[in-house]
CSV table of C-alpha atoms in Angstrom, one decimal:
chain,number,residue,atom,x,y,z
A,5,MET,CA,0.0,0.0,0.0
A,6,SER,CA,2.4,2.6,-1.3
A,7,ASN,CA,0.2,5.6,-0.5
A,8,LEU,CA,-0.1,4.7,3.1
A,9,ASP,CA,3.2,5.9,4.3
A,10,LEU,CA,1.0,8.9,6.4
A,11,VAL,CA,1.0,16.9,8.2
A,12,GLU,CA,-1.0,20.1,10.6
A,13,GLU,CA,-1.5,22.2,7.5
A,14,VAL,CA,-1.2,22.0,3.8
A,15,HIS,CA,1.4,24.5,2.5
A,16,GLU,CA,-0.3,26.2,-0.4
A,17,PRO,CA,0.5,29.3,-2.5
A,18,VAL,CA,-0.6,32.4,-0.6
A,19,ASN,CA,-2.8,33.6,-3.5
A,20,THR,CA,-4.6,30.3,-4.1
A,21,PHE,CA,-8.2,31.1,-4.8
A,22,LYS,CA,-10.8,28.9,-3.1
A,23,PRO,CA,-14.5,29.3,-4.1
A,24,MET,CA,-15.9,28.0,-0.9
A,25,GLU,CA,-15.7,29.1,2.8
A,26,LEU,CA,-16.7,26.9,5.7
A,27,TYR,CA,-17.6,28.3,9.1
A,28,VAL,CA,-17.2,25.4,11.6
A,29,PHE,CA,-18.9,26.1,14.9
A,30,VAL,CA,-17.6,24.0,17.8
A,31,ASP,CA,-17.6,23.8,21.6
A,32,PRO,CA,-14.3,22.3,22.6
A,33,LEU,CA,-16.0,20.5,25.5
A,34,ASN,CA,-18.6,18.8,23.3
A,35,PRO,CA,-17.8,15.1,22.4
A,36,GLU,CA,-19.5,15.4,18.9
A,37,CYS,CA,-17.2,18.3,18.1
A,38,TRP,CA,-14.3,15.9,18.8
A,39,GLU,CA,-15.8,13.3,16.5
A,40,LEU,CA,-16.2,16.0,13.8
A,41,GLN,CA,-12.5,16.5,13.7
A,42,GLY,CA,-11.9,13.2,11.7
A,43,VAL,CA,-14.5,14.2,9.2
A,44,ILE,CA,-13.0,17.7,8.7
A,45,ARG,CA,-9.5,16.3,8.3
A,46,LYS,CA,-10.6,13.9,5.6
A,47,LEU,CA,-12.6,16.7,3.9
A,48,GLN,CA,-9.5,18.9,3.9
A,49,ILE,CA,-7.3,16.2,2.5
A,50,GLU,CA,-9.6,15.3,-0.3
A,51,TYR,CA,-11.2,18.6,-1.2
A,52,GLY,CA,-9.3,21.3,0.7
A,53,HIS,CA,-8.3,22.9,-2.6
A,54,TYR,CA,-12.0,24.0,-2.9
A,55,PHE,CA,-12.5,25.7,0.5
A,56,SER,CA,-11.0,27.7,3.3
A,57,MET,CA,-12.2,27.1,6.8
A,58,ARG,CA,-12.7,29.1,9.9
A,59,ILE,CA,-13.2,27.6,13.4
A,60,VAL,CA,-15.7,29.5,15.5
A,61,LEU,CA,-16.0,28.8,19.2
A,62,SER,CA,-19.6,28.5,20.3
A,63,THR,CA,-19.2,28.0,24.0
A,64,GLN,CA,-22.6,28.0,25.6
A,65,LEU,CA,-21.5,30.3,28.5
A,66,PHE,CA,-22.2,33.7,27.1
A,67,ASN,CA,-22.0,35.6,30.4
A,68,LEU,CA,-18.3,35.6,31.2
A,69,ASN,CA,-17.3,37.4,34.3
A,70,LYS,CA,-14.4,39.6,33.1
A,71,ASN,CA,-12.7,39.4,36.5
A,72,ILE,CA,-11.9,35.7,35.7
A,73,LEU,CA,-9.4,36.9,33.1
A,74,SER,CA,-7.8,39.5,35.3
A,75,ALA,CA,-4.1,39.1,35.7
A,76,ASN,CA,-4.5,40.1,39.4
A,77,ILE,CA,-6.2,37.0,40.6
A,78,ASP,CA,-4.7,33.6,41.5
A,79,THR,CA,-4.9,32.0,38.0
A,80,GLU,CA,-2.7,29.0,39.0
A,81,ASN,CA,-5.7,27.5,40.9
A,82,LEU,CA,-8.4,28.9,38.7
A,83,THR,CA,-11.0,26.6,37.2
A,84,HIS,CA,-13.9,27.6,35.0
A,85,PRO,CA,-15.8,26.0,32.1
A,86,VAL,CA,-15.1,28.9,29.8
A,87,LEU,CA,-11.3,28.9,30.2
A,88,PRO,CA,-10.7,26.3,27.5
A,89,SER,CA,-12.3,28.6,24.9
A,90,VAL,CA,-10.3,31.6,26.1
A,91,ALA,CA,-7.1,29.5,26.0
A,92,ILE,CA,-7.8,28.5,22.4
A,93,LYS,CA,-8.2,32.1,21.3
A,94,ALA,CA,-4.9,32.9,23.2
A,95,ALA,CA,-3.2,30.1,21.3
A,96,GLU,CA,-4.5,31.4,18.0
A,97,LEU,CA,-2.6,34.7,18.6
A,98,GLN,CA,0.5,32.6,17.9
A,99,GLY,CA,-0.8,31.6,14.5
A,100,LYS,CA,-3.6,29.5,13.0
A,101,ARG,CA,-1.6,26.3,13.2
A,102,SER,CA,-0.8,26.9,16.8
A,103,GLY,CA,-4.5,27.5,17.6
A,104,ASN,CA,-5.5,24.3,15.8
A,105,ARG,CA,-2.8,22.3,17.4
A,106,PHE,CA,-3.8,23.6,20.9
A,107,LEU,CA,-7.5,22.8,20.2
A,108,HIS,CA,-6.6,19.2,19.2
A,109,LYS,CA,-4.3,18.7,22.2
A,110,LEU,CA,-7.0,20.1,24.5
A,111,GLN,CA,-9.6,17.6,23.2
A,112,GLU,CA,-7.2,14.8,23.5
A,113,HIS,CA,-6.7,15.6,27.2
A,114,LEU,CA,-10.4,15.9,27.8
A,115,PHE,CA,-11.8,12.9,25.8
A,116,LEU,CA,-8.9,10.5,25.8
A,117,GLN,CA,-7.3,11.2,29.2
A,118,SER,CA,-10.3,12.6,31.1
A,119,LYS,CA,-8.3,15.6,32.3
A,120,ASP,CA,-9.9,18.7,33.7
A,121,VAL,CA,-9.3,21.1,30.9
A,122,SER,CA,-11.3,23.8,32.7
A,123,SER,CA,-8.2,24.1,35.0
A,124,TYR,CA,-5.8,26.9,34.2
A,125,SER,CA,-2.8,24.7,35.3
A,126,VAL,CA,-3.9,21.9,32.9
A,127,LEU,CA,-4.2,24.5,30.1
A,128,LEU,CA,-0.6,25.5,30.7
A,129,GLU,CA,0.4,21.8,30.4
A,130,ILE,CA,-1.5,21.6,27.1
A,131,ALA,CA,0.2,24.8,25.8
A,132,LYS,CA,3.6,23.2,26.5
A,133,GLU,CA,2.7,20.0,24.7
A,134,ALA,CA,1.4,22.1,21.8
A,135,GLU,CA,4.8,23.7,21.7
A,136,LEU,CA,3.5,27.2,22.2
A,137,ASP,CA,5.6,30.1,23.6
A,138,GLN,CA,4.7,29.7,27.3
A,139,GLU,CA,5.2,33.3,28.4
A,140,GLU,CA,3.4,34.7,25.4
A,141,PHE,CA,0.5,32.3,26.0
A,142,LYS,CA,0.2,33.4,29.7
A,143,SER,CA,0.3,37.0,28.6
A,144,ASP,CA,-2.2,36.6,25.8
A,145,PHE,CA,-4.6,34.6,28.1
A,146,HIS,CA,-5.2,37.8,30.0
A,147,SER,CA,-5.1,40.2,27.1
A,148,VAL,CA,-7.9,42.3,25.8
A,149,HIS,CA,-7.2,41.0,22.3
A,150,THR,CA,-8.1,37.4,23.4
A,151,ALA,CA,-11.3,38.5,25.1
A,152,LYS,CA,-12.4,40.5,22.0
A,153,ALA,CA,-11.6,37.5,19.7
A,154,PHE,CA,-13.7,35.2,21.9
A,155,GLN,CA,-16.6,37.7,22.0
A,156,CYS,CA,-16.4,38.0,18.2
A,157,ASP,CA,-16.8,34.2,17.9
A,158,LEU,CA,-19.9,34.4,20.2
A,159,GLN,CA,-21.3,37.3,18.1
A,160,ILE,CA,-20.9,35.3,14.9
A,161,THR,CA,-22.6,32.4,16.6
A,162,ARG,CA,-25.6,34.6,17.5
A,163,GLU,CA,-25.8,36.3,14.1
A,164,MET,CA,-25.8,33.0,12.2
A,165,GLU,CA,-28.4,31.7,14.6
A,166,ILE,CA,-26.3,28.6,15.6
A,167,ASN,CA,-28.3,26.7,18.2
A,168,GLU,CA,-26.5,23.4,18.1
A,169,VAL,CA,-22.9,22.3,18.0
A,170,PRO,CA,-21.2,21.1,15.9
A,171,SER,CA,-22.6,23.1,13.0
A,172,ILE,CA,-21.0,23.9,9.6
A,173,VAL,CA,-22.2,26.8,7.4
A,174,PHE,CA,-21.1,26.5,3.7
A,175,PHE,CA,-20.7,29.7,1.7
A,176,ASN,CA,-19.9,29.9,-2.0
A,177,GLU,CA,-18.3,32.8,-3.9
A,178,CYS,CA,-21.6,34.4,-4.8
A,179,ILE,CA,-22.3,36.9,-1.9
A,180,GLU,CA,-26.0,37.1,-2.9
A,181,ASP,CA,-26.5,33.4,-2.1
A,182,GLU,CA,-27.3,32.4,1.5
A,183,GLY,CA,-25.1,29.9,3.2
A,184,VAL,CA,-26.2,26.3,3.8
A,185,LYS,CA,-26.2,25.5,7.5
A,186,VAL,CA,-25.8,21.9,8.6
A,187,SER,CA,-26.5,21.5,12.3
A,188,GLY,CA,-25.3,18.4,14.2
A,189,LEU,CA,-22.9,15.6,13.3
A,190,TYR,CA,-23.3,13.6,10.2
A,191,SER,CA,-21.3,11.0,8.2
A,192,TYR,CA,-18.6,12.2,5.8
A,193,ASP,CA,-20.6,11.7,2.6
A,194,VAL,CA,-23.2,14.2,3.7
A,195,TYR,CA,-20.7,17.0,3.9
A,196,GLN,CA,-19.1,15.8,0.6
A,197,THR,CA,-22.4,16.0,-1.1
A,198,ILE,CA,-23.2,19.5,0.1
A,199,LEU,CA,-19.8,20.7,-1.0
A,200,GLN,CA,-20.4,19.2,-4.5
A,201,GLU,CA,-23.9,20.7,-4.8
A,202,MET,CA,-22.8,24.2,-3.8
A,203,MET,CA,-19.9,24.0,-6.3
A,204,GLY,CA,-22.5,23.2,-8.9
A,205,GLU,CA,-20.5,20.4,-10.4
A,206,GLU,CA,-21.4,16.8,-11.2
A,207,SER,CA,-18.2,15.6,-9.6
A,208,LEU,CA,-15.4,17.2,-7.7
A,209,ASN,CA,-11.6,16.6,-8.2
A,210,ARG,CA,-10.8,14.4,-5.3
A,211,GLN,CA,-7.2,14.6,-4.2
A,212,THR,CA,-5.3,11.4,-3.3
A,213,PRO,CA,-4.2,11.2,0.3
A,214,PRO,CA,-0.5,11.9,0.9
A,215,PRO,CA,1.9,9.3,2.1
A,216,LEU,CA,1.9,8.6,5.9
A,217,ASP,CA,5.1,10.6,6.4
A,218,ASP,CA,3.5,13.7,4.9
A,219,LEU,CA,0.3,13.2,6.7
A,220,PHE,CA,2.0,13.3,10.1
A,221,THR,CA,3.7,16.6,9.2
A,222,LYS,CA,0.2,18.0,8.8
A,223,TYR,CA,-1.5,16.4,11.8
A,224,THR,CA,0.9,15.9,14.7
A,225,THR,CA,-1.2,13.1,16.3
A,226,MET,CA,-3.8,10.9,14.7
A,227,ALA,CA,-6.0,8.1,15.8
A,228,THR,CA,-6.2,4.7,14.1
A,229,ARG,CA,-9.8,5.3,13.1
A,230,GLU,CA,-8.9,8.6,11.4
A,231,ILE,CA,-6.1,7.0,9.3
A,232,ALA,CA,-8.4,4.1,8.3
A,233,SER,CA,-11.0,6.6,7.2
A,234,ILE,CA,-8.6,8.8,5.2
A,235,TYR,CA,-7.2,5.8,3.3
A,236,ASN,CA,-10.5,3.9,3.1
A,237,ILE,CA,-9.1,0.8,4.7
A,238,SER,CA,-10.0,-1.2,7.8
A,239,GLU,CA,-8.7,-0.2,11.2
A,240,GLN,CA,-6.9,-3.5,11.4
A,241,THR,CA,-5.0,-2.8,8.1
A,242,ALA,CA,-4.2,0.7,9.3
A,243,GLU,CA,-2.8,-0.6,12.5
A,244,CYS,CA,-0.5,-3.0,10.7
A,245,GLU,CA,0.9,-0.3,8.5
A,246,LEU,CA,1.3,2.0,11.5
A,247,LYS,CA,3.2,-0.7,13.4
A,248,LYS,CA,5.6,-0.9,10.5
A,249,GLN,CA,6.3,2.8,10.9
A,250,VAL,CA,6.9,2.3,14.6
A,251,LEU,CA,9.5,-0.5,13.8
A,252,GLN,CA,11.2,1.9,11.4
A,253,GLN,CA,11.3,4.4,14.3
A,254,LYS,CA,9.3,7.0,12.4
A,255,LEU,CA,6.2,6.9,14.6
A,256,GLU,CA,5.5,6.5,18.3
A,257,ARG,CA,2.4,4.6,19.6
A,258,ILE,CA,0.4,6.3,22.4
A,259,SER,CA,-2.0,4.0,24.1
A,260,MET,CA,-4.9,6.0,25.7
A,261,PRO,CA,-7.7,4.6,27.8
A,262,LYS,CA,-10.2,5.2,25.0
A,263,GLU,CA,-8.2,5.2,21.8
A,264,THR,CA,-4.8,4.6,20.3
A,265,LEU,CA,-2.9,7.6,18.9
A,266,TRP,CA,0.2,7.8,16.7
A,267,LYS,CA,2.7,10.6,16.5
A,268,VAL,CA,6.0,11.4,14.9
A,269,LYS,CA,8.9,10.1,17.0
């Protein structure tokens, strides 16, 4: 299986025109938003040349006490359900890739390790794992820019009348056309069909998945089920191929209580 030798972003020309834009509304603490990640990754790999994507945080706690983000309080022992979303926006100030990487690590800690990601101290651990600048992250966590970015996401959520997460709103290049909103979690083929219909084409140019080595440059950690889905193979076959990469000392296997992850060694 030559194309199954398995990156966190595709490096494309800056001026690449993409006729579609996807607004992906998520709550980082919602398990269905974690499941959506595998669908989004496959969609990016196969059809990412057609669309750009924006992650919008739709945390259900709209009334945030601003004192929580004050730099004058004891943040080390701080715990609050809204802190993960604030932390994600702080991570994004170090770049889109950094924000996406932090979000993924946060969800791993929550859903695979059952960590309390509403704890500021745990969020600092995640920032370290995501290879963020620690001092910059701490500073940005309390900054007005982070608070405004978070409030902007909540405003977009209200304006687009998002009442359920995850939700994806598909927009095409025609500004007169309304977007197509898909509320809830569906199978991959549903999103694929919507993309095709909004492009107005009988069939889309599906890109072949990259080799495993390249895939792990894009996505720093991946689950067996994600890899099986991307290459349209069984999880058993995927695990066999991944074990070969481990033997070649290219990958490292991480056994979690609920899932097996693989990362570059």
